[in-house]
């Protein structure tokens, strides 16, 4: 599903216009991105949490030459899935068949 699909489905479920839904979705993504870029943690209960983490500097290898190189410290975005989201994904097999949640995490 891409953004256009998400906008169309949301518009159909809410009765809002696609233009309104698109502007709301764009604003939400911008707000979440900006907050995470500023070092804040954004939590959407049931869906997940967005935050940034710092990856320490480390030594790597140039894949072309095999030569050692230093990889600098960097900040990366991170999404941690919420329990409801994890349970929903776990409960549906790749074929679209729902099964009991106790089979997901024995």
mmCIF file of C-alpha atoms in Angstrom:
data_model
loop_
_atom_site.group_PDB
_atom_site.id
_atom_site.type_symbol
_atom_site.label_atom_id
_atom_site.label_comp_id
_atom_site.label_asym_id
_atom_site.label_seq_id
_atom_site.Cartn_x
_atom_site.Cartn_y
_atom_site.Cartn_z
ATOM 1 C CA UNK A 1 0.000 0.000 0.000
ATOM 2 C CA UNK A 2 1.398 3.408 -0.908
ATOM 3 C CA UNK A 3 0.384 6.888 0.218
ATOM 4 C CA UNK A 4 -2.255 7.285 -2.515
ATOM 5 C CA UNK A 5 -3.849 3.965 -1.511
ATOM 6 C CA UNK A 6 -3.814 4.951 2.160
ATOM 7 C CA UNK A 7 -5.412 8.308 1.342
ATOM 8 C CA UNK A 8 -8.140 6.651 -0.756
ATOM 9 C CA UNK A 9 -8.980 4.042 1.911
ATOM 10 C CA UNK A 10 -9.004 6.628 4.708
ATOM 11 C CA UNK A 11 -11.183 8.997 2.682
ATOM 12 C CA UNK A 12 -13.675 6.192 2.023
ATOM 13 C CA UNK A 13 -13.789 5.200 5.718
ATOM 14 C CA UNK A 14 -14.099 8.740 7.080
ATOM 15 C CA UNK A 15 -16.219 10.426 4.432
ATOM 16 C CA UNK A 16 -13.587 13.152 4.025
ATOM 17 C CA UNK A 17 -12.259 14.230 0.650
ATOM 18 C CA UNK A 18 -9.013 12.737 -0.623
ATOM 19 C CA UNK A 19 -7.525 16.233 -0.672
ATOM 20 C CA UNK A 20 -8.341 16.768 3.029
ATOM 21 C CA UNK A 21 -7.027 13.332 4.020
ATOM 22 C CA UNK A 22 -3.839 13.878 2.003
ATOM 23 C CA UNK A 23 -3.145 17.208 3.700
ATOM 24 C CA UNK A 24 -3.795 15.707 7.162
ATOM 25 C CA UNK A 25 -1.562 12.707 6.456
ATOM 26 C CA UNK A 26 1.204 14.946 5.107
ATOM 27 C CA UNK A 27 0.993 17.174 8.187
ATOM 28 C CA UNK A 28 1.166 14.162 10.547
ATOM 29 C CA UNK A 29 4.204 12.708 8.772
ATOM 30 C CA UNK A 30 5.937 16.110 8.866
ATOM 31 C CA UNK A 31 5.186 16.502 12.597
ATOM 32 C CA UNK A 32 6.427 13.006 13.463
ATOM 33 C CA UNK A 33 9.556 13.422 11.314
ATOM 34 C CA UNK A 34 10.326 16.827 12.820
ATOM 35 C CA UNK A 35 9.850 15.628 16.386
ATOM 36 C CA UNK A 36 12.100 12.604 15.857
ATOM 37 C CA UNK A 37 14.722 14.784 14.134
ATOM 38 C CA UNK A 38 14.638 17.048 17.221
ATOM 39 C CA UNK A 39 15.349 14.049 19.469
ATOM 40 C CA UNK A 40 11.807 13.482 20.741
ATOM 41 C CA UNK A 41 10.078 10.115 20.993
ATOM 42 C CA UNK A 42 6.640 9.918 19.341
ATOM 43 C CA UNK A 43 4.313 7.152 20.532
ATOM 44 C CA UNK A 44 1.114 6.088 18.789
ATOM 45 C CA UNK A 45 -0.432 3.674 21.288
ATOM 46 C CA UNK A 46 -1.127 0.314 19.690
ATOM 47 C CA UNK A 47 0.873 1.128 16.556
ATOM 48 C CA UNK A 48 4.373 1.911 17.744
ATOM 49 C CA UNK A 49 6.993 4.435 18.738
ATOM 50 C CA UNK A 50 9.232 6.548 16.546
ATOM 51 C CA UNK A 51 12.560 7.757 17.893
ATOM 52 C CA UNK A 52 16.146 8.351 16.877
ATOM 53 C CA UNK A 53 19.146 6.451 18.141
ATOM 54 C CA UNK A 54 22.833 7.130 17.844
ATOM 55 C CA UNK A 55 24.967 4.482 16.193
ATOM 56 C CA UNK A 56 28.480 4.488 17.570
ATOM 57 C CA UNK A 57 31.478 4.978 15.318
ATOM 58 C CA UNK A 58 32.935 1.678 14.161
ATOM 59 C CA UNK A 59 35.487 0.147 11.877
ATOM 60 C CA UNK A 60 34.204 -1.314 8.633
ATOM 61 C CA UNK A 61 35.615 -2.537 5.348
ATOM 62 C CA UNK A 62 35.383 -1.050 1.885
ATOM 63 C CA UNK A 63 33.550 -3.792 -0.057
ATOM 64 C CA UNK A 64 35.407 -2.969 -3.272
ATOM 65 C CA UNK A 65 38.950 -3.055 -1.858
ATOM 66 C CA UNK A 66 38.622 -4.842 1.477
ATOM 67 C CA UNK A 67 40.507 -1.932 3.051
ATOM 68 C CA UNK A 68 39.604 -0.972 6.650
ATOM 69 C CA UNK A 69 37.763 2.312 7.087
ATOM 70 C CA UNK A 70 36.252 4.264 9.951
ATOM 71 C CA UNK A 71 32.476 4.665 9.870
ATOM 72 C CA UNK A 72 31.510 7.795 11.830
ATOM 73 C CA UNK A 73 28.879 8.029 14.552
ATOM 74 C CA UNK A 74 25.445 8.758 13.105
ATOM 75 C CA UNK A 75 21.811 9.194 14.165
ATOM 76 C CA UNK A 76 19.248 6.839 12.677
ATOM 77 C CA UNK A 77 15.436 6.725 12.894
ATOM 78 C CA UNK A 78 13.866 3.744 14.634
ATOM 79 C CA UNK A 79 10.316 2.376 14.698
ATOM 80 C CA UNK A 80 9.385 0.047 17.518
ATOM 81 C CA UNK A 81 6.136 -1.773 16.787
ATOM 82 C CA UNK A 82 3.428 -1.656 19.442
ATOM 83 C CA UNK A 83 1.838 -4.771 20.927
ATOM 84 C CA UNK A 84 -1.471 -4.484 19.016
ATOM 85 C CA UNK A 85 0.394 -4.026 15.725
ATOM 86 C CA UNK A 86 2.706 -6.973 16.421
ATOM 87 C CA UNK A 87 -0.219 -9.184 17.418
ATOM 88 C CA UNK A 88 -2.170 -8.281 14.283
ATOM 89 C CA UNK A 89 0.775 -8.989 11.990
ATOM 90 C CA UNK A 90 1.519 -12.250 13.795
ATOM 91 C CA UNK A 91 -2.093 -13.396 13.638
ATOM 92 C CA UNK A 92 -2.254 -13.236 9.848
ATOM 93 C CA UNK A 93 -0.205 -15.738 7.856
ATOM 94 C CA UNK A 94 1.301 -14.794 4.480
ATOM 95 C CA UNK A 95 -1.713 -16.447 2.820
ATOM 96 C CA UNK A 96 -4.065 -14.103 4.671
ATOM 97 C CA UNK A 97 -5.333 -16.727 7.117
ATOM 98 C CA UNK A 98 -5.862 -15.608 10.704
ATOM 99 C CA UNK A 99 -4.814 -17.985 13.451
ATOM 100 C CA UNK A 100 -4.755 -17.993 17.229
ATOM 101 C CA UNK A 101 -2.345 -15.501 18.799
ATOM 102 C CA UNK A 102 -0.898 -18.126 21.151
ATOM 103 C CA UNK A 103 0.850 -19.656 18.150
ATOM 104 C CA UNK A 104 2.781 -16.453 17.464
ATOM 105 C CA UNK A 105 4.871 -16.436 20.612
ATOM 106 C CA UNK A 106 4.877 -19.921 22.122
#
